[in-house]
Amino acid sequence: MASNNQGGGRIFQSDSFPRLSWVALAASEGKSKLPISAAGEPSRQSSAPQLPKSFMSTSVNYDHNNNNNNNNNNNNVVDGDDKISQLPDDILISIISRLTVTEAVSTSILSKRWRYLHNYTTRLDFSFTSKTDCDGVSKREFMKKHARVINRTLDSHKGGGFLQEFRVNLPFYGRELAGRMRRWIDFAFSRQAPIIHLHAIYIGAWIRFRYLIPCRNEFLKDLSLKSIDLDEEVFMLILENFVVLERFSVESSISLGSLCITGVDLAPKLKHLAIRQCYTIKFIKIVDMPNIESFECYEMRTDYKLVLENVPSLCELGICKKIGIPILSQGTIGDQLVKLKLSVVYFRDAVHDYMDNMLRFRKLVKLQHLEFEFLLYSYYRIHKLIHFIEACPCLQKLEIRFIWETGFLCERSDEKYIENPIKRRWSRDLKRVKLSGLIGCSGELEFGSYIVGNGKDTTALEELVMETSPNQNARSRRRARARLRHWFRPKLPDSVHFVVV
Amino acid sequence: MAAETGTPTTLTLKSNDDELFSVAESAAILSVTIRNMVEDGCAGGVIPLDNVDGKTLASVITYMNGISAIPADEEKKKSYRDKFLSDKDFETLADMVLAANYLNMSCLMDAVSAKIAQVMEKKSVGWVRRKFGIENDYTPEEEAAVKEEHKWTFEGVETDDDN
């Protein structure tokens, strides 16, 4: 590979004569070698205007060696000039390393210059979309085919021994792949990849994750597993053995029961932990983890228990269901949080209790960013939300997503849910507000007015985004949008970026 | 770094077309190349950068100043980088990635590479060739052979539009 020092100069030194000759070639290619590059769309080829452009840019580029002030003249002729192929190898590799493996490999057909570059990419992203070519092929065949592609790519990969990233994202997953995945993981480990993401979509079998753990790994900083099954023991081994791990995410695992993450010996560098869709978890305890900054657990069973103690760096929390209440009022957690994401979807029967509990909240004194997602079946509940927002005096960014219970969506009752308009007492720093899932009823209008403070006391407000509910038909959405615009536009100063979608 | 005096040190950089630029040392040492010079004590006078022209160097310095003014907040840095690169055409990006490589500024190099790669994402080979004016120097037989070798990659390309 070209070294850094050679890199910079090379482009300007490239002689113009070979390029002149290929410009002519390229023009003739437009006519003769059409089938690959421009089949079916000859009009876009436009070889006629391209030719003079290329000539011009070649000569300009030649001058460029002597006088760089001409640089500006080049800007309008980019398309005809093959500047990209003149970039040094390591830069081209850096560029195609950003593509998925499929895309990077397909650059080999661009020209001889690109033929082998893809073997040296520093990131391997095997993301396959399920849309492509599974028609007429069984899922089993499909998986086998993708596994072959991955294996072949790994066989031919050179890249100097190091990888920056290794991602596998399979649209399906089955037992057949279990054995092969071991090889992929071994490969990523041997190339000392600091980022490993293994994502699959469950179709009938989870892969047991046991085999890869016993080794100590001093490179891995970011591990994300989806539909890869691990039990408590493996989970703990990961935290013990992957000593520089900073970010760990587990999604859709079915063997985790209770997790006790305590003490500085476990994952001393761990900053971000996320657990999603692990319905078997009953208990999570995170104690004495001085570095942990964010913790998320979503889509868990309703009755799991969460204990957070002595986590002084924790400032971002994402939680679902009623678990939020005791956690926020417990210990110092409520005082630490800067960002909070709360989700109370799938919790219909207890929504009422939930809201009432919020009223007893202590203040979240540092909270700047609140994301709230909840199921709605009466405006009365919106009213209760206000008290929660009141508890956050430093709020800068607020996002609320209403999810309408299907049966209630049609009852567009225009009941007044706030009898006496409440004067806003809270945060004057609020800069950005996003409300989504709206249906344009009067309850929302008043709630929105409260949030933006009727435009009088909201000098800090910069942005208000409103999204209508996707569950409505097109006509209702249009009407809702018109109503929201009509109501809020006059209330907002011109400086506020106001969007209704 | 090297801030014993308390007042911010300024460095003078010279482009290959003899333009001079002043830049705060704290911003300039984002470039490992420059940082090494500073650490080796070679940064007393004018630092000549033989592989960077004035226009590109001006851009790079704007970036250095912008990004070093942002405290350790990856999200804000990322949004600054996105904004900084949003209005740059390919010619400028190519000059900038060469400069970033020469100056050994990995964050700028990564951001520009990603920006250029974005153009190629989900596009057919023919589209990329036209967009960048890449000459196809394969013979039809060679091209067929390369295509056959990587047959699987051409099955998933979805768009062939100009945008």
XYZ file of C-alpha atoms in Angstrom:
664
model
C 0.000 0.000 0.000
C 1.128 3.519 -0.665
C 2.518 5.251 2.348
C 1.142 8.514 3.593
C 3.912 10.584 2.229
C 3.598 9.390 -1.283
C -0.118 9.822 -1.124
C -0.400 13.554 -1.237
C 1.670 14.242 -4.286
C 0.624 11.521 -6.532
C -2.492 12.913 -7.983
C -0.967 16.048 -9.373
C 1.922 14.251 -10.913
C -0.111 11.800 -12.866
C 0.768 12.477 -16.461
C -1.936 13.703 -18.733
C -1.073 11.667 -21.825
C -2.458 8.313 -20.829
C -5.534 10.097 -19.618
C -5.996 11.807 -22.938
C -5.903 8.491 -24.636
C -8.434 6.938 -22.320
C -10.731 9.873 -22.704
C -10.987 8.922 -26.330
C -11.461 5.331 -25.282
C -14.188 6.254 -22.857
C -16.010 8.127 -25.556
C -15.892 5.180 -27.883
C -16.932 2.921 -25.046
C -20.143 4.866 -24.874
C -21.045 3.397 -28.229
C -19.386 0.044 -28.372
C -19.306 -1.340 -24.859
C -22.709 -0.234 -23.800
C -24.155 -3.446 -22.398
C -22.650 -3.209 -18.927
C -22.544 0.414 -18.096
C -25.509 1.990 -19.729
C -27.861 -0.651 -20.952
C -31.345 0.708 -21.284
C -30.504 4.326 -20.673
C -28.398 5.637 -23.511
C -29.742 9.135 -23.091
C -27.939 9.576 -19.780
C -24.634 8.526 -21.238
C -24.312 11.796 -23.167
C -20.867 11.070 -24.453
C -20.881 14.131 -26.676
C -20.726 16.814 -23.969
C -18.537 14.625 -21.824
C -15.702 14.550 -24.304
C -14.854 18.265 -24.466
C -15.308 18.500 -20.700
C -12.782 15.769 -20.132
C -10.312 17.362 -22.455
C -10.733 20.653 -20.731
C -10.336 19.265 -17.269
C -7.273 17.346 -18.300
C -5.556 20.458 -19.491
C -6.674 22.420 -16.455
C -5.351 19.721 -14.230
C -2.093 19.826 -16.054
C -1.795 23.545 -15.351
C -2.714 22.773 -11.811
C 0.791 21.472 -11.262
C 2.189 24.910 -11.869
C -0.561 27.146 -10.702
C -3.080 26.062 -8.156
C -5.177 29.165 -8.513
C -6.873 27.451 -11.392
C -8.397 25.024 -8.984
C -11.805 26.658 -9.094
C -12.149 26.056 -12.785
C -12.286 22.364 -12.141
C -15.412 22.383 -10.103
C -17.879 22.183 -12.935
C -16.244 19.313 -14.753
C -16.113 16.728 -12.012
C -18.284 14.245 -13.768
C -16.081 13.873 -16.798
C -12.833 13.612 -14.885
C -11.617 10.386 -13.392
C -10.024 12.057 -10.429
C -11.200 9.362 -8.105
C -9.104 6.623 -9.726
C -6.012 8.761 -9.289
C -6.331 8.817 -5.549
C -3.742 6.634 -3.828
C -4.623 3.065 -2.905
C -4.972 3.661 0.795
C -7.458 6.456 0.257
C -9.542 4.434 -2.177
C -9.491 1.591 0.320
C -10.546 3.964 3.056
C -13.463 5.032 0.842
C -14.688 1.576 -0.117
C -14.253 0.386 3.456
C -17.296 2.526 4.196
C -19.474 0.479 1.860
C -21.059 -2.862 2.586
C -18.964 -5.804 1.451
C -21.320 -6.386 -1.460
C -20.867 -2.847 -2.668
C -17.131 -2.808 -2.042
C -16.584 -6.028 -3.985
C -18.655 -4.764 -6.868
C -16.243 -1.839 -7.320
C -13.752 -4.397 -8.662
C -15.563 -4.233 -11.966
C -15.201 -0.459 -12.368
C -11.761 -0.759 -13.950
C -8.444 -2.548 -13.525
C -7.396 0.106 -11.052
C -10.139 -1.108 -8.714
C -9.706 -4.798 -9.370
C -8.183 -5.943 -6.066
C -8.744 -2.980 -3.760
C -11.712 -4.626 -2.035
C -9.452 -7.315 -0.606
C -7.874 -4.726 1.643
C -10.868 -3.025 3.204
C -10.546 -2.185 6.878
C -14.203 -2.716 7.685
C -16.266 -5.716 6.747
C -19.972 -5.038 6.748
C -21.944 -8.067 5.644
C -25.363 -6.490 5.633
C -27.761 -8.305 3.389
C -31.241 -7.114 2.719
C -33.989 -9.669 2.750
C -35.645 -8.104 -0.280
C -33.100 -9.413 -2.712
C -33.405 -12.733 -4.416
C -35.143 -14.884 -1.847
C -37.982 -15.480 -4.295
C -37.913 -18.999 -5.541
C -35.097 -19.941 -3.199
C -35.713 -21.604 0.098
C -34.537 -19.753 3.172
C -32.142 -22.551 3.793
C -30.570 -22.084 0.385
C -30.534 -18.363 0.922
C -28.653 -18.697 4.180
C -26.208 -21.153 2.720
C -25.509 -18.826 -0.128
C -24.820 -15.909 2.155
C -22.635 -18.007 4.386
C -20.598 -18.983 1.310
C -20.256 -15.340 0.343
C -18.958 -14.452 3.784
C -16.542 -17.374 3.876
C -15.208 -16.599 0.427
C -14.685 -12.960 1.305
C -12.827 -13.892 4.468
C -10.658 -16.308 2.489
C -9.559 -13.660 0.055
C -9.282 -10.787 2.505
C -5.789 -9.404 2.996
C -5.858 -6.025 4.677
C -2.641 -6.197 6.675
C -3.928 -8.021 9.708
C -6.198 -5.393 11.224
C -9.854 -4.710 10.976
C -11.652 -1.668 12.317
C -15.086 -3.167 12.167
C -16.764 -6.487 11.572
C -20.507 -6.604 11.045
C -22.771 -9.400 10.018
C -26.407 -8.603 9.473
C -28.430 -11.526 8.231
C -32.055 -11.249 7.231
C -32.616 -14.816 8.409
C -31.014 -17.036 10.833
C -31.102 -20.739 11.266
C -29.355 -23.556 12.994
C -27.382 -24.272 9.846
C -25.313 -21.168 10.353
C -24.238 -21.875 13.907
C -21.042 -23.654 13.013
C -20.072 -21.168 10.379
C -20.529 -18.221 12.650
C -17.757 -19.538 14.816
C -15.332 -19.050 11.969
C -16.485 -15.489 11.393
C -16.033 -14.624 15.026
C -12.603 -16.241 15.103
C -11.680 -14.182 12.053
C -12.818 -10.922 13.625
C -10.945 -11.763 16.817
C -7.780 -12.668 14.958
C -7.887 -9.337 13.129
C -8.287 -7.562 16.452
C -11.461 -5.815 15.411
C -12.587 -3.311 18.038
C -16.172 -3.325 16.789
C -18.123 -6.549 16.280
C -21.830 -6.606 15.502
C -23.579 -9.919 14.904
C -27.202 -9.476 14.043
C -29.620 -12.033 12.773
C -33.342 -12.283 12.585
C -34.669 -15.207 14.458
C -36.319 -17.914 12.439
C -36.705 -20.866 14.697
C -33.342 -21.246 16.333
C -31.065 -19.102 18.342
C -27.391 -19.741 18.176
C -25.686 -20.597 21.392
C -22.916 -18.171 21.997
C -20.888 -20.225 24.408
C -17.919 -21.250 22.346
C -16.356 -17.924 21.656
C -16.002 -16.703 25.179
C -13.130 -18.294 27.039
C -10.489 -16.184 25.404
C -9.320 -12.899 26.773
C -9.755 -10.095 24.296
C -7.940 -6.793 24.641
C -9.234 -5.147 21.495
C -12.987 -5.393 21.455
C -14.655 -2.127 22.426
C -18.089 -2.471 20.947
C -20.056 -5.711 20.890
C -23.619 -5.983 19.716
C -25.517 -9.273 19.527
C -28.979 -9.758 18.157
C -30.812 -13.090 18.128
C -27.629 -14.648 19.382
C -28.458 -16.547 22.476
C -26.327 -16.243 25.536
C -26.973 -17.297 29.084
C -25.950 -15.567 32.273
C -22.638 -17.337 32.479
C -21.606 -16.288 28.998
C -22.829 -12.767 29.635
C -20.587 -12.578 32.679
C -17.653 -14.131 30.851
C -17.928 -11.443 28.204
C -17.756 -8.755 30.861
C -14.844 -10.492 32.550
C -12.743 -11.361 29.524
C -13.304 -8.486 27.168
C -11.342 -6.088 29.285
C -11.631 -2.964 27.146
C -15.296 -3.339 26.267
C -17.042 0.050 26.293
C -20.330 -0.654 24.572
C -22.331 -3.836 24.925
C -25.741 -4.498 23.492
C -27.822 -7.666 23.691
C -31.086 -8.068 21.849
C -33.464 -11.025 21.612
C -31.737 -13.494 23.815
C -33.881 -16.103 25.526
C -31.659 -17.635 28.160
C -30.951 -14.718 30.440
C -32.716 -14.899 33.804
C -31.101 -12.557 36.245
C -28.042 -10.384 35.809
C -25.961 -9.099 38.673
C -23.334 -6.771 37.310
C -21.341 -5.582 40.242
C -17.877 -4.414 41.010
C -15.016 -2.828 39.170
C -13.441 -6.138 38.150
C -16.183 -6.700 35.650
C -15.773 -4.721 32.457
C -13.798 -1.852 33.960
C -14.268 0.276 30.835
C -17.947 -0.424 30.221
C -19.821 2.804 29.513
C -22.898 1.814 27.561
C -25.098 -1.174 28.190
C -28.304 -1.972 26.336
C -30.616 -4.934 26.771
C -33.638 -5.273 24.555
C -36.337 -7.843 23.972
C -35.004 -10.298 26.494
C -38.311 -11.522 27.816
C -36.844 -14.072 30.173
C -35.031 -11.551 32.336
C -36.544 -11.210 35.773
C -33.920 -9.239 37.570
C -31.131 -6.830 36.686
C -28.796 -5.392 39.242
C -26.065 -2.923 38.374
C -24.023 -1.957 41.386
C -20.621 -0.308 41.881
C -19.967 0.365 38.222
C -18.197 3.711 38.309
C -17.836 4.180 34.549
C -21.221 3.253 33.250
C -22.790 6.256 31.500
C -25.847 4.886 29.805
C -28.171 1.998 30.405
C -31.146 0.975 28.353
C -33.591 -1.852 28.701
C -36.594 -2.006 26.478
C -39.303 -4.462 25.673
C -38.902 -6.588 28.739
C -41.483 -8.559 30.640
C -43.778 -6.496 32.815
C -42.592 -7.679 36.176
C -38.824 -7.574 35.955
C -36.927 -5.804 38.670
C -34.150 -3.308 38.231
C -31.661 -2.184 40.852
C -29.175 0.602 40.162
C -26.770 1.524 42.928
C -23.539 3.441 43.042
C -23.374 4.223 39.358
C -22.093 7.789 39.680
C -21.463 8.374 35.945
C -24.869 7.213 34.794
C -26.537 10.074 32.960
C -28.606 8.371 30.282
C -31.361 5.967 31.098
C -33.857 4.290 28.845
C -36.542 2.235 30.528
C -39.937 0.842 29.859
C -43.039 0.082 31.869
C -43.660 0.953 35.441
C -40.124 0.090 36.431
C -39.332 3.738 35.746
C -41.113 5.088 38.762
C -39.227 3.493 41.660
C -35.916 3.897 39.864
C -36.329 7.599 39.332
C -37.436 8.307 42.847
C -34.788 6.055 44.326
C -31.380 7.137 45.585
C -29.501 9.641 43.495
C -30.443 8.325 40.061
C -33.057 11.003 39.507
C -30.504 13.708 40.284
C -27.902 12.359 37.883
C -29.858 11.912 34.704
C -29.293 14.188 31.749
C -31.213 12.107 29.251
C -34.218 9.930 29.911
C -36.223 7.796 27.585
C -39.420 6.354 28.943
C -41.703 3.989 27.179
C -45.034 2.853 28.540
C -46.363 1.111 25.492
C -48.085 -2.245 26.083
C -49.086 -1.155 29.516
C -52.601 -0.104 29.014
C -54.225 -1.212 32.233
C -51.714 0.447 34.440
C -51.337 3.682 32.529
C -53.574 5.394 34.990
C -51.499 4.377 38.009
C -48.399 5.236 36.119
C -49.498 8.780 35.498
C -50.634 9.271 39.056
C -47.299 8.074 40.276
C -45.532 10.644 38.186
C -47.148 13.361 40.198
C -45.176 12.269 43.176
C -41.893 12.533 41.365
C -39.096 14.408 42.828
C -37.567 16.870 40.448
C -35.168 15.639 37.803
C -32.824 18.524 38.296
C -30.305 17.838 35.553
C -32.554 16.379 32.916
C -32.059 18.061 29.534
C -33.483 15.578 27.104
C -36.719 13.673 27.634
C -38.124 11.161 25.209
C -41.529 9.875 26.062
C -43.527 7.226 24.289
C -46.886 6.130 25.526
C -50.134 4.574 24.720
C -53.091 6.868 24.823
C -56.747 6.263 25.157
C -58.070 9.439 26.670
C -57.029 13.075 26.797
C -57.242 12.949 30.517
C -53.897 11.153 30.398
C -52.260 13.903 28.406
C -53.165 16.260 31.163
C -51.271 14.101 33.636
C -48.162 14.336 31.489
C -47.825 17.998 32.247
C -46.938 17.290 35.838
C -44.161 15.047 34.751
C -42.706 17.690 32.481
C -43.020 20.219 35.295
C -40.581 18.089 37.253
C -37.760 18.786 34.774
C -36.615 22.394 35.277
C -33.622 22.238 32.883
C -35.303 20.523 29.972
C -33.912 21.521 26.567
C -35.226 18.843 24.286
C -38.578 17.124 24.531
C -39.895 14.371 22.310
C -43.270 12.820 22.920
C -44.787 10.097 20.828
C -48.437 9.276 21.333
C -49.597 5.870 20.327
C -53.340 5.711 20.000
C -55.191 2.680 21.142
C -56.935 1.646 17.958
C -60.449 1.704 19.328
C -60.095 5.203 20.667
C -58.645 6.780 17.577
C -62.086 7.184 16.017
C -63.638 8.882 19.029
C -62.207 12.254 18.200
C -63.752 13.666 21.308
C -63.060 17.330 21.725
C -63.413 17.257 25.475
C -61.612 19.971 27.295
C -59.090 18.147 29.330
C -57.519 21.176 30.880
C -60.245 23.108 32.569
C -58.022 25.900 33.738
C -55.088 26.567 31.479
C -51.933 25.988 33.467
C -49.308 28.631 33.367
C -45.995 27.064 32.574
C -43.620 27.191 35.476
C -40.885 24.996 34.172
C -37.834 25.160 32.007
C -37.323 28.305 29.987
C -34.422 26.614 28.218
C -36.571 24.368 26.106
C -35.126 24.550 22.609
C -36.468 21.651 20.645
C -39.853 19.972 20.842
C -41.100 17.101 18.784
C -44.605 15.728 19.153
C -45.568 12.751 17.067
C -48.574 10.495 16.661
C -50.919 13.486 16.622
C -54.481 13.425 15.291
C -55.188 17.148 15.455
C -57.818 17.138 18.202
C -58.368 20.034 20.534
C -56.758 18.226 23.435
C -53.507 18.067 21.532
C -53.752 21.685 20.513
C -54.041 22.782 24.103
C -51.353 20.450 25.269
C -49.104 21.754 22.512
C -49.899 25.318 23.481
C -48.905 24.534 26.998
C -45.647 22.962 25.844
C -44.663 25.881 23.646
C -45.990 28.333 26.211
C -48.357 30.213 23.906
C -45.353 31.794 22.271
C -44.917 34.397 24.989
C -42.472 32.875 27.400
C -40.587 30.676 24.983
C -37.736 32.846 23.891
C -35.447 29.819 23.840
C -37.609 27.703 21.526
C -35.831 26.977 18.253
C -37.695 24.090 16.752
C -41.165 22.588 16.876
C -41.789 19.442 14.889
C -45.213 17.823 14.745
C -45.945 14.498 13.142
C -49.416 13.181 12.526
C -50.348 9.666 13.488
C -49.539 7.085 10.799
C -52.589 5.063 11.839
C -54.966 7.497 10.213
C -56.049 7.590 6.611
C -54.594 10.153 4.250
C -57.568 12.479 4.454
C -57.600 12.616 8.226
C -53.887 13.210 8.298
C -54.212 16.084 5.868
C -56.936 17.627 7.978
C -54.898 17.140 11.141
C -51.881 18.817 9.565
C -53.936 21.794 8.432
C -55.417 22.204 11.890
C -52.030 22.020 13.618
C -50.531 24.564 11.261
C -53.456 26.909 11.609
C -53.325 26.720 15.400
C -49.607 26.933 16.083
C -48.197 29.157 13.368
C -49.683 32.405 14.749
C -48.545 31.487 18.248
C -44.915 31.039 17.310
C -42.307 33.713 16.706
C -40.831 33.640 13.188
C -37.488 32.522 14.551
C -38.902 29.107 15.456
C -38.350 26.364 12.919
C -41.847 24.903 12.641
C -42.534 21.711 10.723
C -45.725 19.695 10.413
C -45.500 16.352 8.632
C 0.115 20.524 24.834
C 3.147 22.784 24.995
C 1.140 25.470 26.703
C 3.680 26.445 29.331
C 3.448 30.097 28.421
C -0.267 30.304 29.099
C -0.908 32.339 25.964
C -2.078 30.341 22.967
C 0.764 29.579 20.574
C 0.226 30.258 16.904
C 1.820 28.329 14.097
C 2.389 29.514 10.564
C 1.660 27.014 7.807
C 2.743 27.464 4.221
C 0.914 25.832 1.327
C 2.696 24.558 -1.774
C 1.636 27.703 -3.622
C 3.283 29.883 -0.987
C 0.229 31.090 0.854
C 0.762 31.626 4.572
C -1.802 30.736 7.220
C -1.794 31.352 10.962
C -3.466 28.767 13.109
C -3.611 28.161 16.834
C -1.288 25.348 17.829
C -4.064 23.697 19.818
C -6.094 23.364 16.591
C -3.197 22.517 14.278
C -2.046 19.535 16.317
C -5.162 17.689 15.203
C -2.782 16.840 12.407
C -0.394 14.177 13.674
C 2.134 15.331 11.067
C 2.128 18.834 12.516
C 2.007 17.559 16.086
C 5.157 15.537 15.502
C 6.901 18.606 14.116
C 5.848 20.626 17.144
C 7.029 17.901 19.505
C 10.342 17.651 17.703
C 10.756 21.399 18.014
C 10.667 21.957 14.253
C 7.729 24.299 14.358
C 9.535 27.493 15.232
C 9.375 29.215 11.867
C 7.105 28.534 8.965
C 5.886 24.964 8.491
C 5.933 24.137 4.773
C 3.246 21.703 3.633
C 4.430 20.664 0.208
C 1.476 18.537 -0.707
C -1.368 20.908 0.112
C -2.472 23.881 -1.964
C -3.735 27.136 -0.491
C -7.411 26.630 -1.187
C -7.444 23.180 0.400
C -5.328 24.278 3.337
C -7.735 27.138 4.015
C -10.580 24.612 4.176
C -8.646 22.253 6.390
C -7.800 25.074 8.785
C -11.452 26.107 8.933
C -12.180 22.526 9.912
C -9.376 22.422 12.491
C -10.648 25.582 14.160
C -14.257 24.474 14.035
C -13.774 21.001 15.428
C -11.301 21.981 18.131
C -13.733 24.592 19.435
C -16.199 21.816 20.256
C -15.633 20.142 23.612
C -15.547 16.372 23.909
C -18.990 15.660 22.553
C -18.933 13.134 19.732
C -22.450 13.922 18.598
C -21.771 17.623 18.180
C -18.469 16.930 16.450
C -20.205 14.609 14.062
C -22.883 17.133 13.218
C -20.202 19.783 12.696
C -18.372 17.463 10.297
C -21.577 16.700 8.401
C -22.332 20.377 8.058
C -18.779 21.232 7.110
C -18.754 18.673 4.291
C -22.327 19.138 3.135
C -21.622 21.796 0.508
C -18.319 20.431 -0.818
C -18.158 19.053 -4.340
C -16.215 15.946 -5.220
C -13.180 17.840 -6.503
C -12.834 19.629 -3.183
C -13.438 16.433 -1.237
C -10.709 14.630 -3.194
C -8.223 17.437 -2.480
C -9.267 17.386 1.126
C -8.886 13.645 1.595
C -5.395 13.851 0.106
C -4.538 16.691 2.465
C -6.018 14.826 5.440
C -3.957 11.787 4.521
C -0.781 13.823 4.211
C -1.447 15.715 7.426
C -2.445 12.479 9.139
C -5.805 13.707 10.425
C -7.754 10.526 10.872
C -11.054 12.145 11.839
C -11.175 14.290 8.697
C -9.943 11.430 6.543
C -12.697 9.157 7.891
C -15.385 11.771 7.454
C -14.411 12.622 3.875
C -14.042 8.947 2.910
C -17.497 8.284 4.276
C -18.875 11.259 2.392
C -17.407 10.041 -0.902
C -18.568 6.490 -0.196
C -22.096 7.809 0.353
C -22.236 8.741 -3.318
C -21.474 5.141 -4.298
C -23.869 3.467 -1.902
C -26.533 1.298 -3.517
C -25.527 2.319 -7.013
C -24.814 0.152 -10.013
C -21.344 -0.118 -11.487
C -22.463 1.751 -14.593
C -23.801 4.604 -12.521
C -20.601 4.945 -10.505
C -18.511 4.878 -13.681
C -20.529 7.679 -15.207
C -20.650 9.709 -12.021
C -16.901 9.729 -11.537
C -15.912 9.398 -15.176
C -14.125 6.127 -14.532
C -12.802 4.541 -17.680
C -13.571 0.878 -18.108
C -10.244 -0.545 -19.263
C -11.280 -4.192 -19.111
C -11.750 -6.077 -22.324
C -15.254 -7.500 -22.543
C -13.808 -10.954 -21.761
C -11.931 -9.712 -18.711
C -14.950 -7.858 -17.481
C -17.120 -10.915 -17.890
C -14.564 -12.910 -15.904
C -14.460 -10.398 -13.037
C -18.215 -10.253 -13.063
C -18.490 -14.006 -12.946
C -16.062 -14.170 -10.055
C -18.172 -11.795 -7.997
C -21.498 -12.739 -9.440
C -23.298 -12.529 -6.114
C -22.567 -8.846 -5.665
C -24.547 -7.759 -8.685
C -27.769 -9.289 -7.547
C -28.557 -6.885 -4.762
C -28.161 -3.499 -6.408
C -31.481 -1.773 -6.265
C -31.183 1.713 -7.614
C -29.721 3.037 -10.771
C -30.991 6.584 -10.528
C -28.961 9.684 -10.765
C -29.636 10.633 -7.187
